[in-house]
Short mmCIF file of C-alpha atoms and ligand atoms in Angstrom, two decimals:
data_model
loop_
_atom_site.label_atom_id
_atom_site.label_comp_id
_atom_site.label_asym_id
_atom_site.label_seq_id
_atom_site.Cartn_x
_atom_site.Cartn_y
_atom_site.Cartn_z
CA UNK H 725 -12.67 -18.24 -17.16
CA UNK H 726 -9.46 -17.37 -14.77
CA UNK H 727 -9.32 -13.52 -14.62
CA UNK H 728 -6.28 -11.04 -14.10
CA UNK H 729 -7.21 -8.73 -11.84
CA UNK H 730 -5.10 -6.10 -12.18
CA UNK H 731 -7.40 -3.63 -10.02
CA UNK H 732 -5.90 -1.35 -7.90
CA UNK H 733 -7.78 -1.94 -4.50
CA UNK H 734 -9.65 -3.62 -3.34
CA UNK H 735 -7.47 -5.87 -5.68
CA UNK H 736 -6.19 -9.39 -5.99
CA UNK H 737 -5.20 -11.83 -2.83
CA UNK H 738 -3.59 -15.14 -2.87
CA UNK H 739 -6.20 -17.82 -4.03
CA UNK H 740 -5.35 -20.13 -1.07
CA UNK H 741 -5.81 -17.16 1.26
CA UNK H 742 -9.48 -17.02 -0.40
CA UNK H 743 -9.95 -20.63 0.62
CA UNK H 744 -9.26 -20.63 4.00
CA UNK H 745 -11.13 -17.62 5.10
CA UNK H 746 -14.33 -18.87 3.56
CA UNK H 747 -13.63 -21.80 5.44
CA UNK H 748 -13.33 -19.74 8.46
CA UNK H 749 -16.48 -18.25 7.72
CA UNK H 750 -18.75 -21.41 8.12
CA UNK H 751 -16.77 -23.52 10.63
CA UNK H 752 -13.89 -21.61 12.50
CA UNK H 753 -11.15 -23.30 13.93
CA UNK H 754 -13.44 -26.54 14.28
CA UNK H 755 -15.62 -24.91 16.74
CA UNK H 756 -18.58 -25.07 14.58
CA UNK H 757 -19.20 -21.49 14.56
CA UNK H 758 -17.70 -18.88 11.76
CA UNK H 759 -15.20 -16.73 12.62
CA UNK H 760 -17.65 -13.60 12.56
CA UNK H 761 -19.86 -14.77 15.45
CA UNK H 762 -17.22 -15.64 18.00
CA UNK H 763 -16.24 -12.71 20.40
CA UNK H 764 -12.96 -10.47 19.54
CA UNK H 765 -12.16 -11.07 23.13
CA UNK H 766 -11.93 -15.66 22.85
CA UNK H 767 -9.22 -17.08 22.83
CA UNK H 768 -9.34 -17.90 19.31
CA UNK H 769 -9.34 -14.66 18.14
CA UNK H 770 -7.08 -12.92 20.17
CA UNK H 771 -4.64 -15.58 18.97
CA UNK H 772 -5.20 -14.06 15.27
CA UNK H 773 -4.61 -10.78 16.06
CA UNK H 774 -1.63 -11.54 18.18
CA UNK H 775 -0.31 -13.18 14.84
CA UNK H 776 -1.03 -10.76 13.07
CA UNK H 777 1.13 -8.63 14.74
CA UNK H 778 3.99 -10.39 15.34
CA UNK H 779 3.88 -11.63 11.66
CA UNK H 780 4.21 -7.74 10.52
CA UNK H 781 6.54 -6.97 12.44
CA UNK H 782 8.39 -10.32 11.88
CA UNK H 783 8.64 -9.45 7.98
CA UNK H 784 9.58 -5.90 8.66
CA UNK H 785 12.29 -6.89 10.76
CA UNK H 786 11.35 -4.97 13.27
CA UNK H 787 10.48 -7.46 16.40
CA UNK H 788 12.33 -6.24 19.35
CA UNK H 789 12.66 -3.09 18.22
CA UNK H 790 10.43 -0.74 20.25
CA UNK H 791 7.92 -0.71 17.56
CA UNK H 792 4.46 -2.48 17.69
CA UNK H 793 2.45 -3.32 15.35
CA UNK H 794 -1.40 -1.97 15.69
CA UNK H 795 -4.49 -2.81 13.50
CA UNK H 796 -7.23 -0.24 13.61
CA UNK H 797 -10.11 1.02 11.54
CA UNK H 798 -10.61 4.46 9.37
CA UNK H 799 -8.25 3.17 6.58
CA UNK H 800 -5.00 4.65 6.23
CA UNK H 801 -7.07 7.83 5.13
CA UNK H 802 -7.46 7.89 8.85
CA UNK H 803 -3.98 7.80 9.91
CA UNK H 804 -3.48 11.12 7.70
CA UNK H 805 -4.86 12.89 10.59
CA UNK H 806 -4.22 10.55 13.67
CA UNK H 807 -0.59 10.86 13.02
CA UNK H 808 -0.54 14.35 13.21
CA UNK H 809 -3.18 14.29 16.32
CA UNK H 810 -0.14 11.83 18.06
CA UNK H 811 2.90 13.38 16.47
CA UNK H 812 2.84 17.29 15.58
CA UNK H 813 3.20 20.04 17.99
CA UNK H 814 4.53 22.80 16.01
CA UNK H 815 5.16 21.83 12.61
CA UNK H 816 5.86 19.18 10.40
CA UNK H 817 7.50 18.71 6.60
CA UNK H 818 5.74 16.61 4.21
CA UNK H 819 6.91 15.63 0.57
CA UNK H 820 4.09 15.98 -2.33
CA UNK H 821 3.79 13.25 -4.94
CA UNK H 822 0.69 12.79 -5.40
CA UNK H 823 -3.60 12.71 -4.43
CA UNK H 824 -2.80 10.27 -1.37
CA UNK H 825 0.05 13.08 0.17
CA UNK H 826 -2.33 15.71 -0.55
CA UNK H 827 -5.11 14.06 1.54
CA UNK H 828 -2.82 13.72 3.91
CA UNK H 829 -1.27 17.33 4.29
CA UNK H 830 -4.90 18.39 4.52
CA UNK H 831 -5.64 16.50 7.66
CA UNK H 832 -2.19 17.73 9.23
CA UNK H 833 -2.70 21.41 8.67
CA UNK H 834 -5.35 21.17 11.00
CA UNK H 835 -2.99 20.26 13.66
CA UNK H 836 -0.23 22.80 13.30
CA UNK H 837 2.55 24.16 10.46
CA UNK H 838 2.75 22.44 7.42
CA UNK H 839 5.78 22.60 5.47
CA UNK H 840 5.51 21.07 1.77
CA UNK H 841 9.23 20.59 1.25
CA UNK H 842 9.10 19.37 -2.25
CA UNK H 843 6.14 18.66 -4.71
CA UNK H 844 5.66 17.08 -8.35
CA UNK H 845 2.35 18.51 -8.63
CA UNK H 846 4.17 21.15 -11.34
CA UNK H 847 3.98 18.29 -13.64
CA UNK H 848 0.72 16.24 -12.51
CA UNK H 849 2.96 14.05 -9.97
CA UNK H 850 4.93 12.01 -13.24
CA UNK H 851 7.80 12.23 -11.25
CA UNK H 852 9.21 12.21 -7.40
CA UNK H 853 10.98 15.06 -6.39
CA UNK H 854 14.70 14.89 -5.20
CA UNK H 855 17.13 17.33 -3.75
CA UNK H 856 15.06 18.97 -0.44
CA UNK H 857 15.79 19.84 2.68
CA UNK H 858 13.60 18.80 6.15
CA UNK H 859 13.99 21.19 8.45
CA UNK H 860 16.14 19.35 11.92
CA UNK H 861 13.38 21.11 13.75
CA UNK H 862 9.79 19.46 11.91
CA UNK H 863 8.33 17.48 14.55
CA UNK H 864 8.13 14.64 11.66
CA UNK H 865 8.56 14.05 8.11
CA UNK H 866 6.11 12.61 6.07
CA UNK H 867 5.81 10.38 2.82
CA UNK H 868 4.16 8.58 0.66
CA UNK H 869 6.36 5.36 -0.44
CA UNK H 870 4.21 4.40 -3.72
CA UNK H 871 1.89 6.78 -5.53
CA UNK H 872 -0.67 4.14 -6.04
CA UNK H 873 -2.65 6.73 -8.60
CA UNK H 874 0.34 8.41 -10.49
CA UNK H 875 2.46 5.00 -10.85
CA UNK H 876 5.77 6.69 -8.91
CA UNK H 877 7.70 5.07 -6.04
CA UNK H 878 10.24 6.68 -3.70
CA UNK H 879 13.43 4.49 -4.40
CA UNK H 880 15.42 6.06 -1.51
CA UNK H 881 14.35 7.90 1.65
CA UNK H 882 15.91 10.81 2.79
CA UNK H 883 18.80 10.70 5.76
CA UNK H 884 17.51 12.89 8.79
CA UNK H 885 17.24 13.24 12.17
CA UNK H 886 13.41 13.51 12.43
CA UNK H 887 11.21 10.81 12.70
CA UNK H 888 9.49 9.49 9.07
CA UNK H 889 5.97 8.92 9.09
CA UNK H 890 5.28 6.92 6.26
CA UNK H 891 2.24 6.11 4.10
CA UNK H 892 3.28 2.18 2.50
CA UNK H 893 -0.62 1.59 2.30
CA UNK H 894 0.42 0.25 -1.74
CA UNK H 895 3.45 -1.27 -1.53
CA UNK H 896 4.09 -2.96 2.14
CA UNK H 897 5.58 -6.02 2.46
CA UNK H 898 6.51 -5.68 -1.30
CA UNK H 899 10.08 -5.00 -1.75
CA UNK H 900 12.74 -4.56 1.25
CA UNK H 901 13.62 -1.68 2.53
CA UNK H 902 15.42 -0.57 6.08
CA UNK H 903 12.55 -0.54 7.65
CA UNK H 904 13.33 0.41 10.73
CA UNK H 905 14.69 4.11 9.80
CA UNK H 906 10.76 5.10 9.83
CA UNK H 907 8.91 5.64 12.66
CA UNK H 908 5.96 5.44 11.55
CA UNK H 909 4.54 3.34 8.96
CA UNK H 910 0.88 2.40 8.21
CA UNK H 911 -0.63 0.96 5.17
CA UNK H 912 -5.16 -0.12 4.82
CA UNK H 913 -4.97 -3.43 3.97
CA UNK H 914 -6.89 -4.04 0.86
CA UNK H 915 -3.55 -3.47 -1.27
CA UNK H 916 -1.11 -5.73 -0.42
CA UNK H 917 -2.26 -7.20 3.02
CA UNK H 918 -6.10 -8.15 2.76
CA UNK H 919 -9.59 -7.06 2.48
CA UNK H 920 -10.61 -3.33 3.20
CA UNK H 921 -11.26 -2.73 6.70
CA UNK H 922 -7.94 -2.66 8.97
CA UNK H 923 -5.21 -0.50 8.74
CA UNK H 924 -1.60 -2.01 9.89
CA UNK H 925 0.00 0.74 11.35
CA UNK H 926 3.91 -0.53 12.78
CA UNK H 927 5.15 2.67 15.43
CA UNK H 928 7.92 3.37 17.39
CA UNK H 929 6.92 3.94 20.90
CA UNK H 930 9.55 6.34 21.76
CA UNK H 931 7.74 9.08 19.11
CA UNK H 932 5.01 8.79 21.36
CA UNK H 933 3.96 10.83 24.16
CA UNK H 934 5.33 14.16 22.97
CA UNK H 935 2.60 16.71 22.24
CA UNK H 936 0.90 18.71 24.88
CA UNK H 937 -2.74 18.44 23.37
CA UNK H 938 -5.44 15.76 24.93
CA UNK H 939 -6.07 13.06 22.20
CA UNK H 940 -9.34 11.22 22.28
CA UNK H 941 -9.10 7.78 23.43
CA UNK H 942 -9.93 6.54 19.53
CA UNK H 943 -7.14 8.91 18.19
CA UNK H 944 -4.54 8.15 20.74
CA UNK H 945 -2.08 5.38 19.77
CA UNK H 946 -0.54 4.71 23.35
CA UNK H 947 -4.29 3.80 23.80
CA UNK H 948 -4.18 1.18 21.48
CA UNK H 949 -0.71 0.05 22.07
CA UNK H 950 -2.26 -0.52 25.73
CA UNK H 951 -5.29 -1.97 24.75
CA UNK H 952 -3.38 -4.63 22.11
CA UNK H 953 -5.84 -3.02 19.52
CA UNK H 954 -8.95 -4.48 21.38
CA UNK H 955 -9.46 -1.06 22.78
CA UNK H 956 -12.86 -1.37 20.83
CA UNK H 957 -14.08 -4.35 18.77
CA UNK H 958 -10.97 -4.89 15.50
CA UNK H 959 -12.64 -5.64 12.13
CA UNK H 960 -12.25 -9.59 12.78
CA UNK H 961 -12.65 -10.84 9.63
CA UNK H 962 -9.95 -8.34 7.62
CA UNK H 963 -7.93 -9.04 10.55
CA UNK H 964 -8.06 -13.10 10.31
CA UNK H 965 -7.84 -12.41 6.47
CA UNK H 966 -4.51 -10.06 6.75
CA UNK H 967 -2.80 -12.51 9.13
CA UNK H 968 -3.64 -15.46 6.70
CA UNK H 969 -1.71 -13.00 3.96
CA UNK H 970 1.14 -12.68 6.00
CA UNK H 971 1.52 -16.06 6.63
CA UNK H 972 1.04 -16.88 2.87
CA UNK H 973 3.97 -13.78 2.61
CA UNK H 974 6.01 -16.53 4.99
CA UNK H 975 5.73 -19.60 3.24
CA UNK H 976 6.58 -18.08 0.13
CA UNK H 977 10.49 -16.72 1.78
CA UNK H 978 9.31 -13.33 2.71
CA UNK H 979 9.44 -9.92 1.31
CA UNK H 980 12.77 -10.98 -0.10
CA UNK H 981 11.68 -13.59 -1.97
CA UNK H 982 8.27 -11.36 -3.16
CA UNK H 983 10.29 -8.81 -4.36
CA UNK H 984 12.63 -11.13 -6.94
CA UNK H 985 9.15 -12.04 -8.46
CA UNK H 986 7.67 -8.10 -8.44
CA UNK H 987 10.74 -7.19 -9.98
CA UNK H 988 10.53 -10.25 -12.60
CA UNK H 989 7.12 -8.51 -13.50
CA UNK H 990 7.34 -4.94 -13.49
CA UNK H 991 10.22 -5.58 -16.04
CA UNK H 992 8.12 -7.56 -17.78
CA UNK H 993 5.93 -4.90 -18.21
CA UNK H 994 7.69 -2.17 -18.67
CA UNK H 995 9.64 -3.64 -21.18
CA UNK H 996 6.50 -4.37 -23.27
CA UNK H 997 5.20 -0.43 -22.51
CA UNK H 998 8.97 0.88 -23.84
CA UNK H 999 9.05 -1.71 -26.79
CA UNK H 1000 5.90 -1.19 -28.70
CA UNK H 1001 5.21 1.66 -30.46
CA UNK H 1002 1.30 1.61 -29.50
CA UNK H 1003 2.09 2.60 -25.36
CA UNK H 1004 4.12 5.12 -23.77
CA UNK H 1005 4.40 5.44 -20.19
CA UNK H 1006 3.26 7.63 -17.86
CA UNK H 1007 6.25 8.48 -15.45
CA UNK H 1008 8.78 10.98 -16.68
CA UNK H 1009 11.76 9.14 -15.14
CA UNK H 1010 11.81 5.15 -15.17
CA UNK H 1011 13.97 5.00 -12.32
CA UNK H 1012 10.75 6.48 -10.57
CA UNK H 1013 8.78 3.85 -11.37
CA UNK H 1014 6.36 1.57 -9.40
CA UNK H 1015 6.54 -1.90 -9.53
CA UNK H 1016 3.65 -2.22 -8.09
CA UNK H 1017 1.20 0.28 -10.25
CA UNK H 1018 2.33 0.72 -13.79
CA UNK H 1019 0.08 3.83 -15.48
CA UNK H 1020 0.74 4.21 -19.29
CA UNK H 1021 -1.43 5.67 -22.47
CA UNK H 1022 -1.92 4.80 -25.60
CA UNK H 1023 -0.02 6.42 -28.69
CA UNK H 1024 -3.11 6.82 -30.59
CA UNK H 1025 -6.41 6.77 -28.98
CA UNK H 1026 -8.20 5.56 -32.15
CA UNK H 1027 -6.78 2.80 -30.67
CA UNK H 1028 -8.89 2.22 -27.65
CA UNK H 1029 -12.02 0.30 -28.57
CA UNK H 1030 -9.41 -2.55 -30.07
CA UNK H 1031 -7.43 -2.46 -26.92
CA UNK H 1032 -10.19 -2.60 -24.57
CA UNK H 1033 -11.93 -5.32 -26.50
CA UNK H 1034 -8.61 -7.26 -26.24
CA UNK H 1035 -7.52 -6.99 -22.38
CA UNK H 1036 -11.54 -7.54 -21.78
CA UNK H 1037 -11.68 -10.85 -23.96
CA UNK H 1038 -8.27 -12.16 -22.33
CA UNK H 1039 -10.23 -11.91 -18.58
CA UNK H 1040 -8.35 -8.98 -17.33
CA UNK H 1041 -9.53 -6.37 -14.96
CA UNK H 1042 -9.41 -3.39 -13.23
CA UNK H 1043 -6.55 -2.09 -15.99
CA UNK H 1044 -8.47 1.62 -16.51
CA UNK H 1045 -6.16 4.35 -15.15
CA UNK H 1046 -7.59 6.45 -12.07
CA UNK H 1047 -9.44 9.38 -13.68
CA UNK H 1048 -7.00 11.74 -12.41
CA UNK H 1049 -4.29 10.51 -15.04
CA UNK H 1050 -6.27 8.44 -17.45
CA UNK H 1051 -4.73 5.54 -19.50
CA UNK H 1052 -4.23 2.44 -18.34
CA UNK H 1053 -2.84 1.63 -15.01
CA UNK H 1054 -1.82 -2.37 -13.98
CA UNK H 1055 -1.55 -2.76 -10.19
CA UNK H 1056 0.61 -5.75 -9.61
CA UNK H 1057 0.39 -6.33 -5.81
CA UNK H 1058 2.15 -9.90 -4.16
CA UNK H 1059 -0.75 -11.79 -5.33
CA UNK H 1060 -0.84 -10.98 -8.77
CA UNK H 1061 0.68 -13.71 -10.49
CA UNK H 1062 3.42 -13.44 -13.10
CA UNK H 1063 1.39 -15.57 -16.04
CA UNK H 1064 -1.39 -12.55 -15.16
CA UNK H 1065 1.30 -9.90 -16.81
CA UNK H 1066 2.25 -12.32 -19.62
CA UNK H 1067 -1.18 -12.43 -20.26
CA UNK H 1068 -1.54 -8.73 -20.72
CA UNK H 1069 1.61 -8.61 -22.33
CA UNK H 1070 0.41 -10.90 -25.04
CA UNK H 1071 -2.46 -8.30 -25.48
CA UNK H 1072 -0.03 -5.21 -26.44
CA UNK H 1073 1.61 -7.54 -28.66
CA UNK H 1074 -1.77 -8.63 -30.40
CA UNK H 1075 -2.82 -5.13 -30.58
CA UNK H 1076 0.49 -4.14 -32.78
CA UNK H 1077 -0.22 -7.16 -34.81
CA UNK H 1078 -3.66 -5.65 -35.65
CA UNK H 1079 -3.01 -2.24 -35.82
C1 PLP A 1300 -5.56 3.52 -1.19
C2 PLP A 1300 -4.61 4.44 -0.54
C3 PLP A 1300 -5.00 5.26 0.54
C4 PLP A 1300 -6.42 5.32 1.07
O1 PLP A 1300 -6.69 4.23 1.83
P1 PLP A 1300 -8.10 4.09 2.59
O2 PLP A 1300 -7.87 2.82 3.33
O3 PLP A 1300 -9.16 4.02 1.55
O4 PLP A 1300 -8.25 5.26 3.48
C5 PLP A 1300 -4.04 6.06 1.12
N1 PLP A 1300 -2.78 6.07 0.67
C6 PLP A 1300 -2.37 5.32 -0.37
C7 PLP A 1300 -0.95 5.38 -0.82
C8 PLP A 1300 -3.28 4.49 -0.99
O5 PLP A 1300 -2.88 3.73 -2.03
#
């Protein structure tokens, strides 16, 4: 049976993209040996990682730039505290929307002054605060673009003249944005990118270099701008599988061309959750939010057993809400097709029929 898989990540990734890295696994490159027992250091495979990285950058629009495109290990939970390790020396400003900023504020305060210049968490992060101020002397300003948890996405960024750090790690690659006002941007891959294991992280060079602490080799970006991200071995396989995304992203016109069909579906869906009486979304303000993870409840919870039997016997997935908000939440990352939220549509629609 073909199953939605509306999981939130690890989450859906382009069939075809499934199919050739199981093909890499057994026979890679027709060498007649997989992919994950040829050295990181071949030829082969430092061709994948230097496509990797000029494919990211490519669909950022950021080749040529001064930025370079790195892929690491630690998740993007890891760059919470390796940007601040590379980036603050006195103190930095960081907007609150949600569990993902607040893991990442954490990690910062151990590194210097952390000012929270605006925060949702008043009203459990159902909406993304507007109106603040960053300090023109915060070493750097940091964000989350999509609260993959809460269902909220930051429409606009602010205008300043520190550098933005920014956390994309759910909605990359998704819609198009001027990328290169940030900085910083890193994003794990198993969202919109690949399977868990890497973290893309796309930096400016010129941020670099600034603080007067030693960084450990591992924590150090210039270190792995210098080493081409070989400084130790990459995770091969969610590299190879990340590059075969972003070439996927290519053939299908880009982030550009991705976003007409996220938008086409988020619609879709939210038209469904404002229509029928049975669902009520989760974000206070709709122009806050996600296409990419869509949280709403039920109206009546004696509802609940029906619904879940529904979605279940229709082969979707991953559609319970983090446990933070409850509900329902449908991540609808590149690969998610648009016949996979017509499909859950239909559900909501059956449910009112039966109710
Ligand atoms: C999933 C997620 C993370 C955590 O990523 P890990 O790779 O598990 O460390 C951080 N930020 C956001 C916005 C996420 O969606």
């Amino acid at each position: 049976m073909k199953k939605h898989n509306f999981s939130a990540g690890p989450c859906v990734l382009p069939q075809p993209v499934m199919q050739k890295a199981s093909e890499a696994i057994l026979n890679f490159n027709g060498l007649d040996l997989s992919l994950l027992e040829i050295s990181h250091r071949s030829t082969d495979f430092t061709a994948v990682m230097e496509r990797a990285q000029k494919l990211a950058l490519e669909h950022l629009g950021l080749q040529d730039k001064g930025y370079k495109a790195l892929f690491l290990q630690g998740g993007a939970s890891m760059e919470f505290l390796r940007v601040a390790y590379n980036l603050l020396e006195q103190k930095a400003a960081y907007l609150n929307t949600g569990t993902w900023s607040v893991k990442a504020i954490k990690e910062a305060k151990l590194f210097g002054e952390i000012l929270e210049v605006a925060s949702s968490k008043d009203q459990n992060f159902n909406y993304v605060p507007k109106n603040y101020t960053i300090p023109s002397d915060a070493d750097y300003f940091h964000c989350t673009s999509n609260n993959t948890i809460f269902g909220t996405q930051l429409k606009s960024f602010p205008e300043t003249n520190v550098p933005i750090a920014c956390d994309m790690s759910s909605d990359i690659f998704s819609r198009q944005l001027d990328f290169s006002k940030f900085s910083i941007i890193y994003a794990g891959a198993q969202k919109n990118m690949g399977p868990a294991g890497t973290t893309l992280i796309v930096v400016k060079e010129d941020v670099l270099g600034k603080v007067s602490r030693a960084i450990p080799s591992l924590m150090d970006y210039r270190v792995h701008i210098a080493k081409n991200s070989m400084f130790n071995t990459p995770a091969v396989f969610a590299v190879y599988v990340s590059m075969l995304t972003l070439e996927w992203l290519k053939e299908k016109g880009g982030i550009s061309a991705i976003e007409k069909v996220n938008d086409k579906k988020s619609k879709l869906l939210y038209s469904e959750i404002d229509r029928n009486p049975l669902f009520t979304g989760f974000v206070a303000n709709k122009e806050d939010r996600s296409t990419m993870n869509a949280t709403f409840n039920l109206t009546d919870e004696n509802f609940k057993e029906k619904f879940d039997t529904l979605w279940q016997d229709a082969g979707i997935n991953g559609l319970n809400g983090h446990r933070s908000v409850g509900g329902y939440r449908a991540s609808m990352y590149n690969a998610l097709e648009l016949e996979s939220v017509q499909v859950l549509v239909d559900v909501m629609k059956e449910l009112e029929r039966k109710a």
